[in-house]
XYZ file of C-alpha atoms in Angstrom:
390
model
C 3.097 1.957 -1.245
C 4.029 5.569 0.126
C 5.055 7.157 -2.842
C 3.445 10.487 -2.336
C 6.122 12.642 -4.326
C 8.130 10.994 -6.701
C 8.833 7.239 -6.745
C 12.172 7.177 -5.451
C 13.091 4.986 -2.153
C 15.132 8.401 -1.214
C 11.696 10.216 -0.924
C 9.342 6.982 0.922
C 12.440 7.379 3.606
C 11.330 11.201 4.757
C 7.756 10.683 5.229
C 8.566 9.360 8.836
C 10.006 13.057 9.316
C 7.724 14.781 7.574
C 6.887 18.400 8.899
C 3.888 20.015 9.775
C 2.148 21.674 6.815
C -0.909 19.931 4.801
C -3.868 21.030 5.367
C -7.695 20.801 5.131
C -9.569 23.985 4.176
C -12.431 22.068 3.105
C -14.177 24.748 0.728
C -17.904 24.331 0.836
C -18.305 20.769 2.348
C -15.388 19.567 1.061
C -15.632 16.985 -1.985
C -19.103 17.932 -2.852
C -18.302 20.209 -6.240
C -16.672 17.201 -7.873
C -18.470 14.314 -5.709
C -18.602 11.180 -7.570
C -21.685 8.986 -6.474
C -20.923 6.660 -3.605
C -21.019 2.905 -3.607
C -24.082 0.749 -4.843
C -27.210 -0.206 -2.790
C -26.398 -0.551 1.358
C -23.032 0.182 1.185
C -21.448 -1.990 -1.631
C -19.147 -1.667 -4.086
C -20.439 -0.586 -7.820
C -19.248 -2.489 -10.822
C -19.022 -6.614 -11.455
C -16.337 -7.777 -10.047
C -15.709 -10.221 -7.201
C -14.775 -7.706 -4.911
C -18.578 -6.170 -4.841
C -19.268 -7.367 -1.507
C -17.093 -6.069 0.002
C -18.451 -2.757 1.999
C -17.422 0.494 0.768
C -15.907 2.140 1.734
C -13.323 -0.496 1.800
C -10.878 -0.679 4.561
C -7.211 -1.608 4.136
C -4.728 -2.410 6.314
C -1.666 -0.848 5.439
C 0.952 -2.757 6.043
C -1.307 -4.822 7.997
C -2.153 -2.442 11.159
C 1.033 -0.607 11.027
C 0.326 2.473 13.182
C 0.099 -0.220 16.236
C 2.673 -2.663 15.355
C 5.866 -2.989 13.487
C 5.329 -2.960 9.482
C 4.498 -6.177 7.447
C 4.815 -8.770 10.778
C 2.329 -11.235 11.153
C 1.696 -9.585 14.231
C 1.158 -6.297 12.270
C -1.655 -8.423 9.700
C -3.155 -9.658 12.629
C -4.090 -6.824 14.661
C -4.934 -5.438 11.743
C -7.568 -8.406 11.158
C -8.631 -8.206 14.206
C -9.516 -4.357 14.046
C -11.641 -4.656 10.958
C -9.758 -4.296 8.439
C -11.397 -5.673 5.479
C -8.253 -6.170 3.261
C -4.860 -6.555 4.334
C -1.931 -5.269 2.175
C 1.794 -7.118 1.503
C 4.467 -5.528 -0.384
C 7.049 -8.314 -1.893
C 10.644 -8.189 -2.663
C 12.968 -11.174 -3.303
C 16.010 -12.512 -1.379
C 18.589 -13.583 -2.840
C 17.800 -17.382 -3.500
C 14.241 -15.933 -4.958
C 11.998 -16.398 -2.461
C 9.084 -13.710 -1.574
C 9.055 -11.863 1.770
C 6.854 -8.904 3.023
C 9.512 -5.805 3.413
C 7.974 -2.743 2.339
C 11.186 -2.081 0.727
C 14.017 -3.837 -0.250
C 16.176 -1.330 1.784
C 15.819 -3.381 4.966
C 17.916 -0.702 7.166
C 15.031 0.956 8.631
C 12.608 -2.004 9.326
C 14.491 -4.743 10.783
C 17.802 -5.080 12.937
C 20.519 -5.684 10.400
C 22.854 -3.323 11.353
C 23.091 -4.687 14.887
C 24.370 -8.161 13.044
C 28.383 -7.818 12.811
C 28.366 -10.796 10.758
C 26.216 -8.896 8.059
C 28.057 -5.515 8.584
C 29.796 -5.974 5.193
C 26.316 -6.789 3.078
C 26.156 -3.061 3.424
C 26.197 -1.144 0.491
C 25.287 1.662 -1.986
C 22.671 1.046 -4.249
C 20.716 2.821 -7.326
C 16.894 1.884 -7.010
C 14.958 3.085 -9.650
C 16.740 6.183 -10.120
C 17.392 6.795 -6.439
C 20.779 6.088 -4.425
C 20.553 4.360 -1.237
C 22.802 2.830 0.970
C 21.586 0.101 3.088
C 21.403 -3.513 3.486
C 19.134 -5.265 0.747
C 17.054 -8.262 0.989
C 18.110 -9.575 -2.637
C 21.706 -9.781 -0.913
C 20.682 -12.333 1.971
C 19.471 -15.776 1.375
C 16.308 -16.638 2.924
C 18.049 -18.246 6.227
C 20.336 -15.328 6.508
C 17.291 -13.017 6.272
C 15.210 -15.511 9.380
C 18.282 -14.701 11.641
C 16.903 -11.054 11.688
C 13.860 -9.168 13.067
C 11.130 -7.003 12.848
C 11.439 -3.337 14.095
C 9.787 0.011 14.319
C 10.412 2.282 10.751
C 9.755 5.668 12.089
C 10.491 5.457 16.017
C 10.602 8.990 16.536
C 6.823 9.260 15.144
C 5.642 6.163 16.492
C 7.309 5.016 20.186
C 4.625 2.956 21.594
C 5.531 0.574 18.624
C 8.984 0.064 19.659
C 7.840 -1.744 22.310
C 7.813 -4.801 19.918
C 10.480 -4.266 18.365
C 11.992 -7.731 17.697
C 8.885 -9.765 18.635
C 8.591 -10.884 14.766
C 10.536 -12.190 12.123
C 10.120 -11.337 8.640
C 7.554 -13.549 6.576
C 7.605 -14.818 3.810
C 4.666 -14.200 1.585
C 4.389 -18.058 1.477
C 3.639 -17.717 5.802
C 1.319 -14.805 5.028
C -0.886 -16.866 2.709
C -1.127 -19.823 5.112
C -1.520 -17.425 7.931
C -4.423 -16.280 5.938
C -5.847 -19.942 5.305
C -5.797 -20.946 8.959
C -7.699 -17.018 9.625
C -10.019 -17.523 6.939
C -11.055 -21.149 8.371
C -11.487 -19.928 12.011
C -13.333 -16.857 10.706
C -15.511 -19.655 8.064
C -14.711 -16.659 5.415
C -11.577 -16.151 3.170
C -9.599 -13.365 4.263
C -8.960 -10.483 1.526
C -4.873 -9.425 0.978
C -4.250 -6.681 -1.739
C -0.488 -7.551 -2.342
C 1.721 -4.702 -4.374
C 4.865 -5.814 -6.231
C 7.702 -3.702 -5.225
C 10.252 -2.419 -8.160
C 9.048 -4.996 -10.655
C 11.539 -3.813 -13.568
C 14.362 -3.068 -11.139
C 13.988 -6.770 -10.132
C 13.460 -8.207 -13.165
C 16.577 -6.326 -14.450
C 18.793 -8.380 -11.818
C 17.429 -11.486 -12.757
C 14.885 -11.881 -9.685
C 11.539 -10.980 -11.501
C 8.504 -10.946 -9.095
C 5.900 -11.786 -11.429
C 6.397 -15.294 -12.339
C 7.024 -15.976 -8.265
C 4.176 -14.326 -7.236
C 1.471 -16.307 -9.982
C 2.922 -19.401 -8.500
C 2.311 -18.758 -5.222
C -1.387 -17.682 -5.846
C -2.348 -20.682 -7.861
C -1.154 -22.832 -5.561
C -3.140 -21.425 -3.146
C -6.417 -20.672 -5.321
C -5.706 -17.290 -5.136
C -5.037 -16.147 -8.896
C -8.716 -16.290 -9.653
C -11.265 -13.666 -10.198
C -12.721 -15.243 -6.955
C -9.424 -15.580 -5.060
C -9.974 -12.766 -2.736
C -6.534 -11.092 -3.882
C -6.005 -7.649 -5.347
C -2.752 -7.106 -7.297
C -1.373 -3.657 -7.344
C 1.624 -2.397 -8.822
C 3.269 1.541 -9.519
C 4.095 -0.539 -13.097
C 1.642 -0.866 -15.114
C 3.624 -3.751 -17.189
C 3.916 -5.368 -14.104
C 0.004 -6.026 -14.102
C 0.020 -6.757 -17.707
C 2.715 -9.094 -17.232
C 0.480 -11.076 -14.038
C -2.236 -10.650 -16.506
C -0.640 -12.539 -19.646
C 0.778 -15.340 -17.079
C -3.215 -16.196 -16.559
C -3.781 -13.533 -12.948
C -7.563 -12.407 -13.287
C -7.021 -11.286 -10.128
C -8.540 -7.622 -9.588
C -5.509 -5.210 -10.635
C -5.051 -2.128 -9.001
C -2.800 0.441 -10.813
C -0.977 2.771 -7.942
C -0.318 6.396 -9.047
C 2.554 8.603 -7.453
C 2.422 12.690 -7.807
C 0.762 13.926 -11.344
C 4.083 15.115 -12.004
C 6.023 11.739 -11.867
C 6.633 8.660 -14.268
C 6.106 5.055 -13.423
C 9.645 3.899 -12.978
C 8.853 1.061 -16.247
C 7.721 3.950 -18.288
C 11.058 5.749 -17.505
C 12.805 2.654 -18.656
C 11.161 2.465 -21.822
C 11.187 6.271 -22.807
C 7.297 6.323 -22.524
C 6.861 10.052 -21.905
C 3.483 9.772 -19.700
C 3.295 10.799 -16.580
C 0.630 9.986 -14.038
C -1.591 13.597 -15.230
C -1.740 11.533 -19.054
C -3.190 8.636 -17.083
C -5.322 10.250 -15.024
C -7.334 11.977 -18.102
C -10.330 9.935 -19.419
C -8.363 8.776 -22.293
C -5.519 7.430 -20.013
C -8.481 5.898 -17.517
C -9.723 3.993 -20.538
C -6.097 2.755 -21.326
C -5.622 1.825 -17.328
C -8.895 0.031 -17.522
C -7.851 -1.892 -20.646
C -5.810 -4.048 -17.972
C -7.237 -3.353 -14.413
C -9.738 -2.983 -12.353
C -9.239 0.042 -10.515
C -6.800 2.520 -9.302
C -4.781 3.643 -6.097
C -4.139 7.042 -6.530
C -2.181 9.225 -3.618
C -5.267 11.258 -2.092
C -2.975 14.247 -3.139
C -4.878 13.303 -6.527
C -8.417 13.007 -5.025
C -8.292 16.422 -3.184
C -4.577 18.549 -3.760
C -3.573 20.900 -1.410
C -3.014 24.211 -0.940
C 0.875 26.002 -0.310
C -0.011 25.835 3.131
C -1.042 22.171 2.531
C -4.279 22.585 3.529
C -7.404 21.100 1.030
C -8.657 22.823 -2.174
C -11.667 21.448 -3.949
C -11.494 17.892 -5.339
C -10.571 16.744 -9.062
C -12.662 14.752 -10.921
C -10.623 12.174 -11.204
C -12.974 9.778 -9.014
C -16.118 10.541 -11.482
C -13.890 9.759 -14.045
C -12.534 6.717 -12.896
C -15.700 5.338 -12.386
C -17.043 6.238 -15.341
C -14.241 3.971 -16.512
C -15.264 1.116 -14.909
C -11.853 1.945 -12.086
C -12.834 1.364 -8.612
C -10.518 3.657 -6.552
C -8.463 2.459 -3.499
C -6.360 5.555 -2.520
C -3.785 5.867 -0.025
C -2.953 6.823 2.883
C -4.666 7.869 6.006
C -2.670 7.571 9.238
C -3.912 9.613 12.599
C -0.813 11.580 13.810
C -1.404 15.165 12.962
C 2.065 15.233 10.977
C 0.369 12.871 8.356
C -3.383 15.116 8.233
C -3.930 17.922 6.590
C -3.527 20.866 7.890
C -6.863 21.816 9.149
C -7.722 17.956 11.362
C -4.520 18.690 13.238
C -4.742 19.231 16.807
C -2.430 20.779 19.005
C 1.552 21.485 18.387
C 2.934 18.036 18.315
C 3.175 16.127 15.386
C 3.330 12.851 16.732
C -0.047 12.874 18.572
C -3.507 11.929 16.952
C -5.507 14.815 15.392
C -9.224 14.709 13.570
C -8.711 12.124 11.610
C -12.429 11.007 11.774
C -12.773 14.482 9.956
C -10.623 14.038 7.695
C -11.852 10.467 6.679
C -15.332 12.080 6.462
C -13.672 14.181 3.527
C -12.422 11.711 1.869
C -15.319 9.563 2.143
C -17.473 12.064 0.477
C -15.566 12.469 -2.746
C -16.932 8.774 -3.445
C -14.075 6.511 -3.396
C -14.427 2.906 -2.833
C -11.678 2.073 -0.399
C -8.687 3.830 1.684
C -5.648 2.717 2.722
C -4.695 3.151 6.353
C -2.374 2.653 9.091
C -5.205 2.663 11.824
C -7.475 0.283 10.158
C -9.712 0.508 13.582
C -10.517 4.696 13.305
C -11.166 3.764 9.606
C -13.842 1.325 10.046
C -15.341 3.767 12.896
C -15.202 6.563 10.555
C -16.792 4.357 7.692
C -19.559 3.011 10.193
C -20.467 6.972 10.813
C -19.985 7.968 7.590
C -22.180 5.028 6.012
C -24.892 6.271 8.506
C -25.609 9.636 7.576
């Protein structure tokens, strides 16, 4: 996910500029005026679902370890694995012959080398993406063996230039490879390994005939992963995309992603449903969330908003409402360089180096959420560890 201000691809693409200016004035021990109780006893997560072992609060790798290496590589999923990550994220999108592969977009411009393939210079094209124009190359354009000819690369250079360095070293998997990566982890580890796997533009997919849905159940029966016990969470920005995993037999934990207050999941656009994410935020649109998942992933713009100078104001209640729900809460996304922290945990002038992100994660921790979302999966767990010791 990264859709932090409207759903569009248009907006996801700017984040790796994004300027200086969120903040974090935390006003009186920030996230202790709204404070939702923390997890159950030593740690775990509250509620009855299979995911209550897991510690809280939960750690995922987003993207696999993506502030290290190159976005949704294997080599990305297993840094992040081996960094403590307790949950490991996959976004899917469709090639053209309908198989699943881990792009965080369908856009692959930015995240693989494409453009440096003259035999693929004429795949390029323009594009209108759930209400967004885009010009780029697009995975549902190559066939799978067209797309294995290219590789991995760095999304956001200019932020991140120690990643460039392995640039290239990966291909793009298929979310088939990521699941029997995952096998062959979870028996050397004698433990299954956790993925939390988002479909990406279910309606705009379906809508071209390349639905995700149906693909995706397959692929998690066949490897035992559909269950309530399957160590999988499904997330979507759709909510009829989890209904629709639901009806196909998923009891998979669902996770229901929310964009800006302001904004519209891209399937209620499509079917004139007037909500926006502030209706389904309010207990009575909690209740209706919960009447199909598990918990939420809200932007942490929703947890604790910001000031004009982007800098924290006091928490909602949206996390004591969510779990008075029954919605765990898995928000997203906390990344260490100082352009990505609010205002107040960044250090020095330059927007590419690390700031206070353990003080930030100690803010976010103390609103009672049961997970985060983050690039640096290792400063997370630290920051947990700390945090579940006080």
């Amino acid at each position: 996910m990264e859709q932090e201000r409207g759903q569009g691809p248009a907006r996801r693409a700017l984040l790796g500029a994004a300027a200086l200016g969120a903040g974090a004035a935390v006003l009186g021990g920030a996230g202790t005026a709204e404070a939702a109780p923390r997890g159950g006893p030593h740690g775990s997560h509250t509620g009855h679902g299979p995911y209550r072992d897991l510690p809280t609060p939960t750690v995922v790798g987003h993207r696999g370890a993506s502030g290290y290496r190159p976005e949704h590589t294997l080599g990305s999923y297993q840094f992040a694995l081996d960094n403590g990550a307790d949950v490991i994220e996959q976004d899917v999108v469709p090639t053209k012959d309908g198989h699943l592969v881990c792009r965080h977009e369908n856009d692959i411009t930015a995240t693989t080398d494409v453009s440096a393939h003259p035999e693929f210079a004429h795949r390029k094209t323009t594009k209108t993406v759930d209400g967004a124009k885009i010009t780029g190359w697009f995975t549902e354009d190559f066939t799978l063996a067209e797309l294995k000819t290219l590789r991995a690369k760095e999304r956001i250079p200019g932020t991140r230039q120690h990643n460039t360095l392995y640039d290239g070293r990966w291909a793009v998997p298929t979310f088939e490879e990521v699941l029997d990566w995952a096998e062959e982890r979870g028996r050397e580890r004698g433990r299954r390994i956790w993925l939390h796997v988002e479909t990406k533009h279910p309606t705009y997919f379906r809508g071209i005939g390349l639905g995700l849905e149906e693909r995706l159940f397959r692929l998690l029966r066949r490897y035992g992963r559909a269950g309530r016990n399957g160590h999988t969470f499904l997330q979507s920005f759709e909510p009829s995309s989890l209904q629709r995993l639901g009806r196909l037999g998923a009891s998979a934990p669902k996770v229901l992603l929310l964009d800006a207050a302001d904004t519209r999941p891209w399937d209620f656009v499509e079917a004139n449903d007037p909500r926006t994410v502030a209706d389904l935020i309010t207990p009575k649109g909690l209740e209706w969330v919960a009447g199909f998942a598990q918990g939420i992933g809200p932007t942490l713009l929703l947890i604790i908003p910001r000031d004009k100078d982007g800098r924290l104001t006091r928490p909602t209640t949206l996390v004591r409402d969510a779990h008075a729900a029954g919605l765990i809460l898995h928000p997203y996304t906390m990344r260490n360089e100082n352009t990505f922290l609010p205002a107040d945990f960044r250090r020095g002038a330059d927007p590419n180096a690390y700031g206070d992100a353990f003080g930030a994660f100690q803010v976010y921790f103390e609103t009672g959420i049961d997970g985060i979302f983050s690039d640096n999966c290792d400063t997370a767990v630290l920051a947990r560890d700390a945090f579940r010791k006080r």
